[in-house]
Amino acid sequence: MRVVSGVYEGPSAHGILRVAASLKDVWVIFRASAHEEYFQVLWGPWARFEDRAPVSLSPAGGGTEDLEKDILEAVRRHPEVGAVIVARSDSALLSGEGVPEVRLPAREDRPRRLFRCPWQGPGIGENEAADLMLAELVREYAVPQEKTPEPSVNLFGAPVLDPRAEAEMDELQRLLEDLGVEVNARVPLGASLEDLRNMPRAWANVVLYREVSESATRFLKERFGMPRITTPMIGSAGTGAALRAVGEMCSIDGERVRKLVFRELARTAKLPWYTRLLSPRVLRGKKVAIFGDFTYAVGLGYALSREVGAEIAWSGTYLSHLEHDFAFHAGTFTEKTFVAEDPGEVALRVERTRPDLLIATHFEREAAGHAGASFLPLCPPAAVYPFVRLPLMGYRGAALLADAVDGALRRARRSSPETGPPEEPVWTGEALAALEEIPAFLRGRARRLAEKRARELGERRITREILEDSRF
């Protein structure tokens, strides 16, 4: 999630702050200019806990001596914390200021640790930094442990500020407990440093959100031999596949897994029922476009293409550091995959494709409206939405997805050319290229003015000349 308008990801400090604020026993020193107050968003209307976030500001520009004083002062004020993390804003990074080695006073039970995040850099985005931060903490704290007597797993989900973070965890924990598998730890949301230490007790790791847990779970696999399940648990088929994998890794009787899956399909999930009932007449010839992060974009693509039978025109992500992985997975349900970090570029793709249904981030709402596409903002970031208790993962998530797709495609059918408004003007390639030259924050207005001018002239095609004429 980014607070800055018009961009999909925040800088690296935002990812560090989100992971740290998700954990217990941790304090963050945010080294930044006085006006860079992103950390305040971690409490107030977005706060998950009643207490303020474990973050304090260390004003940049005062020298490393001041930073050392701020670190020691945080420990003095909060003697309960076991780890201190220093996160630097982009302006602090660009100033070349380093983080000093500081010897922290020890607690009675164990030493405190200082995390200086030397890997931070202006080119690292929010999600990649969150992944690196969690991996560094896991490497530091996880130690060899005896496995739990009964089957157990660690759940790796999204950090604080993701609107569905807790709801997704709750749904998957419900299913695992019905399967006879305990949850050893939920990471990072609500986890303590002791939970990180005890993670190797689990029999396997279930990765709900790869964006934040890819490096940590790979380390646990290499260091402790812990297998991981990475199948996106979105839709009935994806959820069932992941549960069967958990069953195999935890030596759960296959018949027990099948009974759980069939019971959930009968009582909870609506997606298979929806597909059998409505797919032939609602989805025939419908194009769907998807844009978002990694997990939700890939999981939704799998579910809609394989379970609902929709044609996925294209699927994109803004996570450039996961480009190859994304292309591999999304390439199984669409021939067109791409990475884009500019909402304007995504809007142009929507304009050229004119899908019947667009599933994307909240930034694509206006583009969907101009293209006449039904719109579902199901992919992070979701910067303006309150926390929700409805998961998109698991069988309950499959029911929510079925309802959402049904409503969206019914709206699309009602606004089809046979029953809906007159056909909108079509943009020529030259006009779209000219539109791309306009700054992103002005493109929406320029698009509306050009379409209005074309209708005034009775033209069904928007040319470069009409676009330029509409701006005067």
CSV table of C-alpha atoms in Angstrom, one decimal:
chain,number,residue,atom,x,y,z
A,1,MET,CA,0.0,0.0,0.0
A,2,ARG,CA,1.2,3.5,-0.8
A,3,VAL,CA,0.1,6.7,0.7
A,4,VAL,CA,1.5,8.7,-2.2
A,5,SER,CA,-1.2,9.3,-4.8
A,6,GLY,CA,-0.8,7.8,-8.3
A,7,VAL,CA,1.9,5.1,-7.5
A,8,TYR,CA,1.5,1.5,-6.6
A,9,GLU,CA,4.3,1.1,-4.2
A,10,GLY,CA,6.0,3.2,-1.6
A,11,PRO,CA,9.8,3.4,-1.0
A,12,SER,CA,11.7,0.8,0.9
A,13,ALA,CA,11.1,2.4,4.3
A,14,HIS,CA,7.4,1.9,4.0
A,15,GLY,CA,7.9,-1.9,3.6
A,16,ILE,CA,10.2,-2.0,6.6
A,17,LEU,CA,7.7,0.0,8.7
A,18,ARG,CA,4.8,-2.3,7.8
A,19,VAL,CA,6.6,-5.5,8.7
A,20,ALA,CA,8.0,-4.0,11.9
A,21,ALA,CA,4.6,-2.7,12.9
A,22,SER,CA,3.1,-6.1,12.4
A,23,LEU,CA,5.4,-7.7,14.9
A,24,LYS,CA,5.6,-7.6,18.7
A,25,ASP,CA,8.7,-6.8,20.7
A,26,VAL,CA,10.1,-4.6,17.9
A,27,TRP,CA,10.8,-0.8,17.7
A,28,VAL,CA,11.6,1.2,14.6
A,29,ILE,CA,13.7,4.3,14.3
A,30,PHE,CA,12.5,6.1,11.1
A,31,ARG,CA,15.4,8.2,9.9
A,32,ALA,CA,13.7,10.9,7.8
A,33,SER,CA,13.0,14.6,7.3
A,34,ALA,CA,10.5,16.1,9.7
A,35,HIS,CA,7.9,16.4,6.9
A,36,GLU,CA,8.1,12.7,6.0
A,37,GLU,CA,5.5,11.5,8.5
A,38,TYR,CA,4.3,8.3,6.8
A,39,PHE,CA,4.7,6.4,10.0
A,40,GLN,CA,1.8,8.4,11.5
A,41,VAL,CA,-0.5,6.4,9.2
A,42,LEU,CA,0.4,3.3,11.2
A,43,TRP,CA,-2.0,4.5,13.9
A,44,GLY,CA,-5.0,6.8,13.7
A,45,PRO,CA,-7.8,5.5,11.4
A,46,TRP,CA,-5.5,2.7,10.0
A,47,ALA,CA,-4.3,1.4,13.4
A,48,ARG,CA,-4.9,-2.3,14.0
A,49,PHE,CA,-4.1,-2.0,17.7
A,50,GLU,CA,-5.3,0.5,20.2
A,51,ASP,CA,-1.8,1.6,21.0
A,52,ARG,CA,0.4,3.7,18.7
A,53,ALA,CA,2.7,2.0,16.2
A,54,PRO,CA,6.2,1.1,17.5
A,55,VAL,CA,7.9,3.9,15.5
A,56,SER,CA,9.7,7.1,16.4
A,57,LEU,CA,11.1,9.7,14.1
A,58,SER,CA,14.8,10.5,14.1
A,59,PRO,CA,15.2,13.8,12.1
A,60,ALA,CA,17.7,13.4,9.3
A,61,GLY,CA,20.6,15.7,8.9
A,62,GLY,CA,21.8,15.8,12.5
A,63,GLY,CA,24.7,13.4,12.0
A,64,THR,CA,25.2,9.8,13.1
A,65,GLU,CA,25.7,10.9,16.7
A,66,ASP,CA,22.1,12.1,16.9
A,67,LEU,CA,20.9,8.9,15.3
A,68,GLU,CA,22.8,6.9,17.9
A,69,LYS,CA,21.2,9.0,20.7
A,70,ASP,CA,17.7,8.4,19.2
A,71,ILE,CA,18.3,4.6,19.1
A,72,LEU,CA,19.5,4.5,22.8
A,73,GLU,CA,16.6,6.8,23.8
A,74,ALA,CA,14.1,4.4,22.2
A,75,VAL,CA,15.5,1.5,24.2
A,76,ARG,CA,15.4,3.5,27.4
A,77,ARG,CA,11.8,4.5,26.8
A,78,HIS,CA,10.7,1.0,25.7
A,79,PRO,CA,12.8,-1.5,27.7
A,80,GLU,CA,10.4,-4.3,26.7
A,81,VAL,CA,11.5,-4.4,23.0
A,82,GLY,CA,13.9,-7.1,21.9
A,83,ALA,CA,14.9,-5.6,18.5
A,84,VAL,CA,15.4,-2.2,17.1
A,85,ILE,CA,15.2,-1.6,13.4
A,86,VAL,CA,16.5,1.5,11.6
A,87,ALA,CA,14.6,2.4,8.5
A,88,ARG,CA,15.8,5.3,6.3
A,89,SER,CA,13.7,7.4,4.0
A,90,ASP,CA,14.8,7.9,0.4
A,91,SER,CA,16.1,11.4,1.2
A,92,ALA,CA,18.2,10.0,4.1
A,93,LEU,CA,19.6,7.3,1.8
A,94,LEU,CA,20.4,9.8,-0.9
A,95,SER,CA,22.3,12.0,1.6
A,96,GLY,CA,24.8,9.1,2.0
A,97,GLU,CA,24.3,9.0,5.8
A,98,GLY,CA,25.0,5.6,7.3
A,99,VAL,CA,23.8,3.8,10.4
A,100,PRO,CA,26.3,3.5,13.2
A,101,GLU,CA,27.1,0.4,15.1
A,102,VAL,CA,25.4,0.8,18.4
A,103,ARG,CA,25.8,-1.5,21.4
A,104,LEU,CA,22.3,-1.9,22.9
A,105,PRO,CA,21.9,-2.6,26.6
A,106,ALA,CA,20.9,-6.3,27.2
A,107,ARG,CA,17.6,-7.4,28.6
A,108,GLU,CA,17.6,-9.8,31.5
A,109,ASP,CA,16.4,-12.8,29.4
A,110,ARG,CA,18.3,-12.3,26.2
A,111,PRO,CA,20.3,-9.7,24.3
A,112,ARG,CA,18.7,-7.0,22.1
A,113,ARG,CA,19.6,-6.8,18.5
A,114,LEU,CA,20.0,-3.8,16.2
A,115,PHE,CA,19.0,-4.2,12.5
A,116,ARG,CA,20.7,-1.6,10.3
A,117,CYS,CA,19.2,-2.7,7.0
A,118,PRO,CA,22.4,-2.2,4.9
A,119,TRP,CA,20.6,-3.6,1.9
A,120,GLN,CA,18.2,-0.5,1.7
A,121,GLY,CA,18.5,1.6,-1.4
A,122,PRO,CA,16.4,4.1,-3.4
A,123,GLY,CA,15.8,1.5,-6.1
A,124,ILE,CA,14.1,-1.0,-3.7
A,125,GLY,CA,10.3,-0.8,-3.5
A,126,GLU,CA,8.0,-1.3,-0.6
A,127,ASN,CA,7.2,-5.0,-1.2
A,128,GLU,CA,10.7,-6.1,-1.9
A,129,ALA,CA,11.9,-4.3,1.3
A,130,ALA,CA,9.2,-5.9,3.3
A,131,ASP,CA,10.3,-9.3,2.0
A,132,LEU,CA,14.0,-8.6,2.8
A,133,MET,CA,13.2,-7.3,6.2
A,134,LEU,CA,11.2,-10.3,7.2
A,135,ALA,CA,13.9,-12.6,5.8
A,136,GLU,CA,16.5,-10.8,7.9
A,137,LEU,CA,14.5,-11.2,11.1
A,138,VAL,CA,13.8,-14.9,10.4
A,139,ARG,CA,17.5,-15.6,9.7
A,140,GLU,CA,18.5,-13.9,12.9
A,141,TYR,CA,15.9,-15.6,15.2
A,142,ALA,CA,14.9,-19.0,13.8
A,143,VAL,CA,16.9,-21.8,15.5
A,144,PRO,CA,16.7,-25.6,15.2
A,145,GLN,CA,13.7,-27.0,17.1
A,146,GLU,CA,12.1,-30.4,17.6
A,147,LYS,CA,8.9,-30.7,15.5
A,148,THR,CA,5.6,-30.4,17.1
A,149,PRO,CA,4.0,-33.8,18.1
A,150,GLU,CA,1.0,-33.1,16.0
A,151,PRO,CA,1.0,-31.8,12.4
A,152,SER,CA,1.5,-28.0,12.3
A,153,VAL,CA,2.3,-25.2,9.8
A,154,ASN,CA,3.4,-21.6,9.8
A,155,LEU,CA,1.1,-19.2,8.0
A,156,PHE,CA,2.8,-16.4,6.1
A,157,GLY,CA,0.5,-13.6,5.1
A,158,ALA,CA,0.4,-9.9,4.4
A,159,PRO,CA,1.7,-7.3,6.9
A,160,VAL,CA,-0.3,-4.5,8.7
A,161,LEU,CA,-2.3,-2.1,6.5
A,162,ASP,CA,-3.4,-4.8,4.1
A,163,PRO,CA,-7.2,-4.6,4.4
A,164,ARG,CA,-7.6,-8.4,4.3
A,165,ALA,CA,-4.5,-9.5,6.2
A,166,GLU,CA,-6.3,-10.9,9.3
A,167,ALA,CA,-9.4,-12.1,7.4
A,168,GLU,CA,-7.2,-14.3,5.1
A,169,MET,CA,-5.3,-15.7,8.0
A,170,ASP,CA,-8.5,-16.5,9.9
A,171,GLU,CA,-10.1,-18.3,6.9
A,172,LEU,CA,-7.1,-20.5,6.3
A,173,GLN,CA,-6.6,-21.3,10.0
A,174,ARG,CA,-10.2,-22.4,10.1
A,175,LEU,CA,-9.7,-24.8,7.2
A,176,LEU,CA,-6.4,-26.2,8.6
A,177,GLU,CA,-7.9,-26.8,12.0
A,178,ASP,CA,-10.8,-28.7,10.4
A,179,LEU,CA,-8.1,-30.7,8.7
A,180,GLY,CA,-6.4,-31.5,12.0
A,181,VAL,CA,-3.4,-29.2,11.4
A,182,GLU,CA,-2.3,-26.7,14.0
A,183,VAL,CA,-1.1,-23.2,13.2
A,184,ASN,CA,2.4,-22.9,14.9
A,185,ALA,CA,2.8,-19.2,14.0
A,186,ARG,CA,1.0,-16.5,12.0
A,187,VAL,CA,3.7,-14.3,10.4
A,188,PRO,CA,4.2,-11.4,10.3
A,189,LEU,CA,0.9,-10.0,11.6
A,190,GLY,CA,0.8,-10.4,15.4
A,191,ALA,CA,3.9,-12.6,15.6
A,192,SER,CA,6.5,-12.1,18.4
A,193,LEU,CA,10.2,-12.6,18.3
A,194,GLU,CA,9.6,-15.9,20.2
A,195,ASP,CA,7.3,-17.0,17.4
A,196,LEU,CA,10.1,-16.4,14.9
A,197,ARG,CA,12.4,-18.4,17.0
A,198,ASN,CA,10.0,-21.3,17.1
A,199,MET,CA,9.1,-21.4,13.5
A,200,PRO,CA,11.2,-24.5,12.7
A,201,ARG,CA,8.9,-26.5,15.0
A,202,ALA,CA,6.3,-26.5,12.2
A,203,TRP,CA,6.1,-29.3,9.7
A,204,ALA,CA,5.7,-26.9,6.7
A,205,ASN,CA,5.2,-23.3,5.7
A,206,VAL,CA,2.0,-22.2,3.9
A,207,VAL,CA,2.7,-19.0,1.9
A,208,LEU,CA,-0.4,-16.9,1.5
A,209,TYR,CA,1.3,-13.8,0.3
A,210,ARG,CA,4.6,-14.4,-1.6
A,211,GLU,CA,5.3,-10.7,-1.9
A,212,VAL,CA,6.4,-10.5,1.8
A,213,SER,CA,7.5,-14.1,2.6
A,214,GLU,CA,9.3,-15.4,-0.5
A,215,SER,CA,12.9,-14.9,0.9
A,216,ALA,CA,12.0,-16.0,4.4
A,217,THR,CA,10.4,-19.2,3.4
A,218,ARG,CA,13.2,-20.1,1.0
A,219,PHE,CA,15.7,-19.6,3.8
A,220,LEU,CA,13.6,-21.9,6.1
A,221,LYS,CA,13.5,-24.5,3.4
A,222,GLU,CA,17.3,-24.4,2.8
A,223,ARG,CA,18.4,-24.1,6.4
A,224,PHE,CA,15.8,-26.3,8.1
A,225,GLY,CA,14.4,-28.4,5.3
A,226,MET,CA,10.9,-27.0,5.8
A,227,PRO,CA,8.7,-27.6,2.7
A,228,ARG,CA,6.5,-24.8,1.6
A,229,ILE,CA,3.1,-24.5,-0.1
A,230,THR,CA,2.9,-21.6,-2.5
A,231,THR,CA,-0.3,-22.3,-4.5
A,232,PRO,CA,-2.5,-19.1,-4.4
A,233,MET,CA,-5.5,-20.1,-2.2
A,234,ILE,CA,-7.9,-18.1,-4.3
A,235,GLY,CA,-10.9,-19.9,-5.8
A,236,SER,CA,-12.2,-23.4,-5.0
A,237,ALA,CA,-9.6,-25.2,-7.1
A,238,GLY,CA,-6.6,-23.3,-5.8
A,239,THR,CA,-7.7,-23.7,-2.2
A,240,GLY,CA,-8.3,-27.5,-2.7
A,241,ALA,CA,-4.9,-27.9,-4.3
A,242,ALA,CA,-3.2,-26.2,-1.4
A,243,LEU,CA,-5.1,-28.2,1.2
A,244,ARG,CA,-4.2,-31.4,-0.6
A,245,ALA,CA,-0.5,-30.3,-0.5
A,246,VAL,CA,-0.7,-29.6,3.2
A,247,GLY,CA,-2.3,-33.0,3.7
A,248,GLU,CA,0.6,-34.7,1.9
A,249,MET,CA,3.3,-32.8,3.8
A,250,CYS,CA,1.6,-33.3,7.2
A,251,SER,CA,0.7,-37.0,6.6
A,252,ILE,CA,-3.0,-36.4,6.8
A,253,ASP,CA,-5.2,-39.2,5.5
A,254,GLY,CA,-6.3,-38.4,2.0
A,255,GLU,CA,-9.9,-39.4,2.7
A,256,ARG,CA,-10.0,-36.8,5.4
A,257,VAL,CA,-8.8,-34.1,3.0
A,258,ARG,CA,-11.4,-35.1,0.4
A,259,LYS,CA,-14.2,-35.0,2.9
A,260,LEU,CA,-13.2,-31.5,4.0
A,261,VAL,CA,-13.0,-30.3,0.4
A,262,PHE,CA,-16.4,-31.7,-0.5
A,263,ARG,CA,-18.1,-30.4,2.6
A,264,GLU,CA,-16.7,-26.9,2.0
A,265,LEU,CA,-17.8,-27.0,-1.7
A,266,ALA,CA,-21.3,-28.0,-0.6
A,267,ARG,CA,-21.7,-25.6,2.2
A,268,THR,CA,-19.4,-22.6,1.7
A,269,ALA,CA,-18.0,-22.1,-1.8
A,270,LYS,CA,-20.4,-20.7,-4.5
A,271,LEU,CA,-17.9,-20.6,-7.4
A,272,PRO,CA,-18.5,-24.2,-8.7
A,273,TRP,CA,-22.2,-23.7,-8.4
A,274,TYR,CA,-22.0,-20.3,-10.1
A,275,THR,CA,-19.9,-21.7,-13.0
A,276,ARG,CA,-22.4,-24.6,-13.7
A,277,LEU,CA,-25.4,-22.4,-13.6
A,278,LEU,CA,-24.4,-19.2,-15.3
A,279,SER,CA,-21.2,-19.7,-17.3
A,280,PRO,CA,-22.7,-20.7,-20.7
A,281,ARG,CA,-24.8,-17.5,-21.1
A,282,VAL,CA,-23.0,-14.9,-19.0
A,283,LEU,CA,-19.3,-15.6,-19.8
A,284,ARG,CA,-19.5,-16.6,-23.4
A,285,GLY,CA,-17.2,-14.2,-25.4
A,286,LYS,CA,-16.3,-12.1,-22.3
A,287,LYS,CA,-12.8,-10.7,-22.0
A,288,VAL,CA,-11.3,-10.2,-18.5
A,289,ALA,CA,-8.1,-8.1,-17.8
A,290,ILE,CA,-6.3,-8.3,-14.5
A,291,PHE,CA,-3.7,-6.0,-13.0
A,292,GLY,CA,-2.3,-5.9,-9.4
A,293,ASP,CA,0.4,-7.4,-7.2
A,294,PHE,CA,1.6,-11.0,-7.6
A,295,THR,CA,-0.6,-13.2,-5.4
A,296,TYR,CA,-4.0,-11.8,-6.1
A,297,ALA,CA,-3.4,-11.2,-9.8
A,298,VAL,CA,-2.1,-14.8,-10.4
A,299,GLY,CA,-4.7,-16.4,-8.1
A,300,LEU,CA,-7.6,-14.5,-9.6
A,301,GLY,CA,-6.4,-15.4,-13.1
A,302,TYR,CA,-6.2,-19.1,-12.2
A,303,ALA,CA,-9.7,-19.1,-10.7
A,304,LEU,CA,-11.5,-17.2,-13.5
A,305,SER,CA,-9.8,-19.0,-16.3
A,306,ARG,CA,-10.0,-22.5,-15.0
A,307,GLU,CA,-13.1,-22.5,-12.8
A,308,VAL,CA,-15.3,-19.9,-14.5
A,309,GLY,CA,-14.0,-20.3,-18.1
A,310,ALA,CA,-13.4,-16.6,-18.7
A,311,GLU,CA,-11.0,-15.4,-21.4
A,312,ILE,CA,-8.1,-13.6,-19.7
A,313,ALA,CA,-7.0,-10.9,-22.3
A,314,TRP,CA,-4.0,-10.0,-20.3
A,315,SER,CA,-2.6,-9.9,-16.8
A,316,GLY,CA,0.0,-7.4,-15.4
A,317,THR,CA,1.8,-6.5,-12.2
A,318,TYR,CA,3.6,-3.5,-10.8
A,319,LEU,CA,6.2,-5.7,-9.0
A,320,SER,CA,9.2,-5.5,-11.4
A,321,HIS,CA,11.4,-7.6,-9.1
A,322,LEU,CA,9.0,-10.5,-9.5
A,323,GLU,CA,8.6,-10.1,-13.3
A,324,HIS,CA,10.0,-13.5,-14.4
A,325,ASP,CA,8.1,-15.4,-11.7
A,326,PHE,CA,4.9,-13.6,-12.6
A,327,ALA,CA,5.3,-14.2,-16.4
A,328,PHE,CA,5.8,-17.9,-15.7
A,329,HIS,CA,2.7,-18.3,-13.6
A,330,ALA,CA,0.4,-15.9,-15.4
A,331,GLY,CA,1.5,-17.3,-18.7
A,332,THR,CA,-0.4,-20.5,-17.9
A,333,PHE,CA,-3.8,-18.6,-18.3
A,334,THR,CA,-3.0,-15.8,-20.7
A,335,GLU,CA,-0.6,-15.1,-23.6
A,336,LYS,CA,-0.1,-11.5,-22.6
A,337,THR,CA,1.7,-10.6,-19.4
A,338,PHE,CA,3.6,-7.4,-18.6
A,339,VAL,CA,5.0,-5.2,-15.8
A,340,ALA,CA,4.0,-1.6,-15.5
A,341,GLU,CA,4.7,0.9,-12.7
A,342,ASP,CA,2.8,3.8,-14.1
A,343,PRO,CA,-1.1,3.8,-13.8
A,344,GLY,CA,-1.2,5.8,-17.1
A,345,GLU,CA,0.4,2.9,-19.0
A,346,VAL,CA,-2.2,0.5,-17.5
A,347,ALA,CA,-5.0,2.9,-18.5
A,348,LEU,CA,-3.8,2.9,-22.1
A,349,ARG,CA,-3.8,-0.9,-22.2
A,350,VAL,CA,-7.3,-0.9,-20.8
A,351,GLU,CA,-8.3,1.6,-23.5
A,352,ARG,CA,-6.9,-0.5,-26.3
A,353,THR,CA,-8.3,-3.8,-25.0
A,354,ARG,CA,-11.7,-2.6,-23.8
A,355,PRO,CA,-12.3,-5.7,-21.6
A,356,ASP,CA,-15.8,-6.6,-20.4
A,357,LEU,CA,-14.4,-7.0,-16.8
A,358,LEU,CA,-11.3,-5.3,-15.3
A,359,ILE,CA,-10.0,-6.7,-12.0
A,360,ALA,CA,-7.3,-4.3,-10.7
A,361,THR,CA,-6.3,-1.8,-8.0
A,362,HIS,CA,-8.3,1.2,-7.1
A,363,PHE,CA,-6.1,3.3,-9.4
A,364,GLU,CA,-7.8,1.7,-12.5
A,365,ARG,CA,-11.3,2.6,-11.6
A,366,GLU,CA,-11.4,5.6,-13.9
A,367,ALA,CA,-9.8,3.7,-16.8
A,368,ALA,CA,-12.5,1.0,-16.5
A,369,GLY,CA,-15.2,3.6,-16.6
A,370,HIS,CA,-13.8,5.2,-19.8
A,371,ALA,CA,-13.4,1.8,-21.4
A,372,GLY,CA,-17.0,0.8,-20.5
A,373,ALA,CA,-15.7,-2.2,-18.5
A,374,SER,CA,-17.2,-3.5,-15.3
A,375,PHE,CA,-14.7,-3.0,-12.5
A,376,LEU,CA,-13.7,-5.0,-9.4
A,377,PRO,CA,-10.9,-3.4,-7.2
A,378,LEU,CA,-9.8,-6.8,-5.7
A,379,CYS,CA,-6.0,-6.3,-6.0
A,380,PRO,CA,-3.8,-4.4,-3.6
A,381,PRO,CA,-2.9,-1.6,-3.2
A,382,ALA,CA,-6.2,-0.5,-1.7
A,383,ALA,CA,-5.1,2.8,0.0
A,384,VAL,CA,-8.6,4.2,0.7
A,385,TYR,CA,-10.5,1.2,1.9
A,386,PRO,CA,-11.1,0.4,5.6
A,387,PHE,CA,-10.1,-2.9,7.1
A,388,VAL,CA,-12.5,-5.7,6.1
A,389,ARG,CA,-13.4,-9.0,7.6
A,390,LEU,CA,-14.3,-10.8,4.4
A,391,PRO,CA,-11.5,-12.9,2.9
A,392,LEU,CA,-10.8,-13.4,-0.8
A,393,MET,CA,-8.9,-16.6,-0.1
A,394,GLY,CA,-10.2,-20.0,0.9
A,395,TYR,CA,-13.7,-21.3,0.3
A,396,ARG,CA,-15.4,-18.3,1.9
A,397,GLY,CA,-13.3,-16.2,-0.5
A,398,ALA,CA,-14.5,-18.3,-3.4
A,399,ALA,CA,-18.1,-17.5,-2.4
A,400,LEU,CA,-17.3,-13.8,-2.2
A,401,LEU,CA,-15.5,-14.0,-5.6
A,402,ALA,CA,-18.5,-15.7,-7.2
A,403,ASP,CA,-20.9,-13.0,-6.0
A,404,ALA,CA,-18.5,-10.2,-7.1
A,405,VAL,CA,-18.0,-11.6,-10.6
A,406,ASP,CA,-21.7,-12.4,-11.0
A,407,GLY,CA,-22.7,-8.8,-10.1
A,408,ALA,CA,-20.0,-7.3,-12.4
A,409,LEU,CA,-20.9,-9.4,-15.4
A,410,ARG,CA,-24.6,-8.8,-15.0
A,411,ARG,CA,-23.9,-5.1,-15.0
A,412,ALA,CA,-21.8,-5.6,-18.1
A,413,ARG,CA,-24.6,-7.5,-19.8
A,414,ARG,CA,-27.1,-4.8,-19.0
A,415,SER,CA,-24.9,-2.2,-20.6
A,416,SER,CA,-24.1,-4.2,-23.7
A,417,PRO,CA,-24.7,-2.6,-27.2
A,418,GLU,CA,-28.1,-4.3,-27.5
A,419,THR,CA,-29.5,-2.8,-24.4
A,420,GLY,CA,-27.0,-0.1,-23.3
A,421,PRO,CA,-25.9,3.4,-24.3
A,422,PRO,CA,-24.5,4.2,-27.8
A,423,GLU,CA,-21.0,3.0,-28.6
A,424,GLU,CA,-18.2,5.2,-27.4
A,425,PRO,CA,-15.7,6.8,-29.9
A,426,VAL,CA,-12.8,4.6,-30.7
A,427,TRP,CA,-9.2,5.9,-30.2
A,428,THR,CA,-6.8,5.6,-33.1
A,429,GLY,CA,-3.2,4.4,-32.4
A,430,GLU,CA,-1.8,7.8,-33.1
A,431,ALA,CA,-4.2,9.5,-30.7
A,432,LEU,CA,-3.4,7.0,-27.9
A,433,ALA,CA,0.3,7.6,-28.5
A,434,ALA,CA,-0.3,11.4,-28.1
A,435,LEU,CA,-2.4,10.7,-25.0
A,436,GLU,CA,0.5,8.8,-23.5
A,437,GLU,CA,2.7,12.0,-23.8
A,438,ILE,CA,0.4,13.9,-21.5
A,439,PRO,CA,1.3,13.7,-17.8
A,440,ALA,CA,-0.4,10.9,-15.9
A,441,PHE,CA,-2.3,13.2,-13.6
A,442,LEU,CA,-3.9,15.0,-16.6
A,443,ARG,CA,-4.7,12.0,-18.8
A,444,GLY,CA,-8.1,11.3,-17.4
A,445,ARG,CA,-9.3,14.9,-18.0
A,446,ALA,CA,-7.7,14.9,-21.5
A,447,ARG,CA,-9.4,11.6,-22.4
A,448,ARG,CA,-12.8,12.9,-21.2
A,449,LEU,CA,-12.5,16.2,-23.2
A,450,ALA,CA,-11.4,14.4,-26.4
A,451,GLU,CA,-14.4,11.9,-26.2
A,452,LYS,CA,-16.7,14.8,-25.5
A,453,ARG,CA,-15.3,16.7,-28.5
A,454,ALA,CA,-15.7,13.7,-30.8
A,455,ARG,CA,-19.3,13.3,-29.8
A,456,GLU,CA,-19.9,17.0,-30.5
A,457,LEU,CA,-18.4,16.5,-34.0
A,458,GLY,CA,-20.3,13.3,-34.6
A,459,GLU,CA,-17.0,11.4,-35.1
A,460,ARG,CA,-16.8,7.8,-34.1
A,461,ARG,CA,-12.9,7.8,-34.2
A,462,ILE,CA,-10.7,10.0,-32.0
A,463,THR,CA,-7.7,11.2,-33.9
A,464,ARG,CA,-4.7,13.1,-32.8
A,465,GLU,CA,-6.2,16.3,-34.2
A,466,ILE,CA,-9.4,15.8,-32.2
A,467,LEU,CA,-7.4,15.3,-29.0
A,468,GLU,CA,-5.4,18.4,-29.6
A,469,ASP,CA,-8.5,20.4,-30.6
A,470,SER,CA,-10.3,19.4,-27.3
A,471,ARG,CA,-7.5,20.8,-25.2
A,472,PHE,CA,-8.2,24.4,-26.3
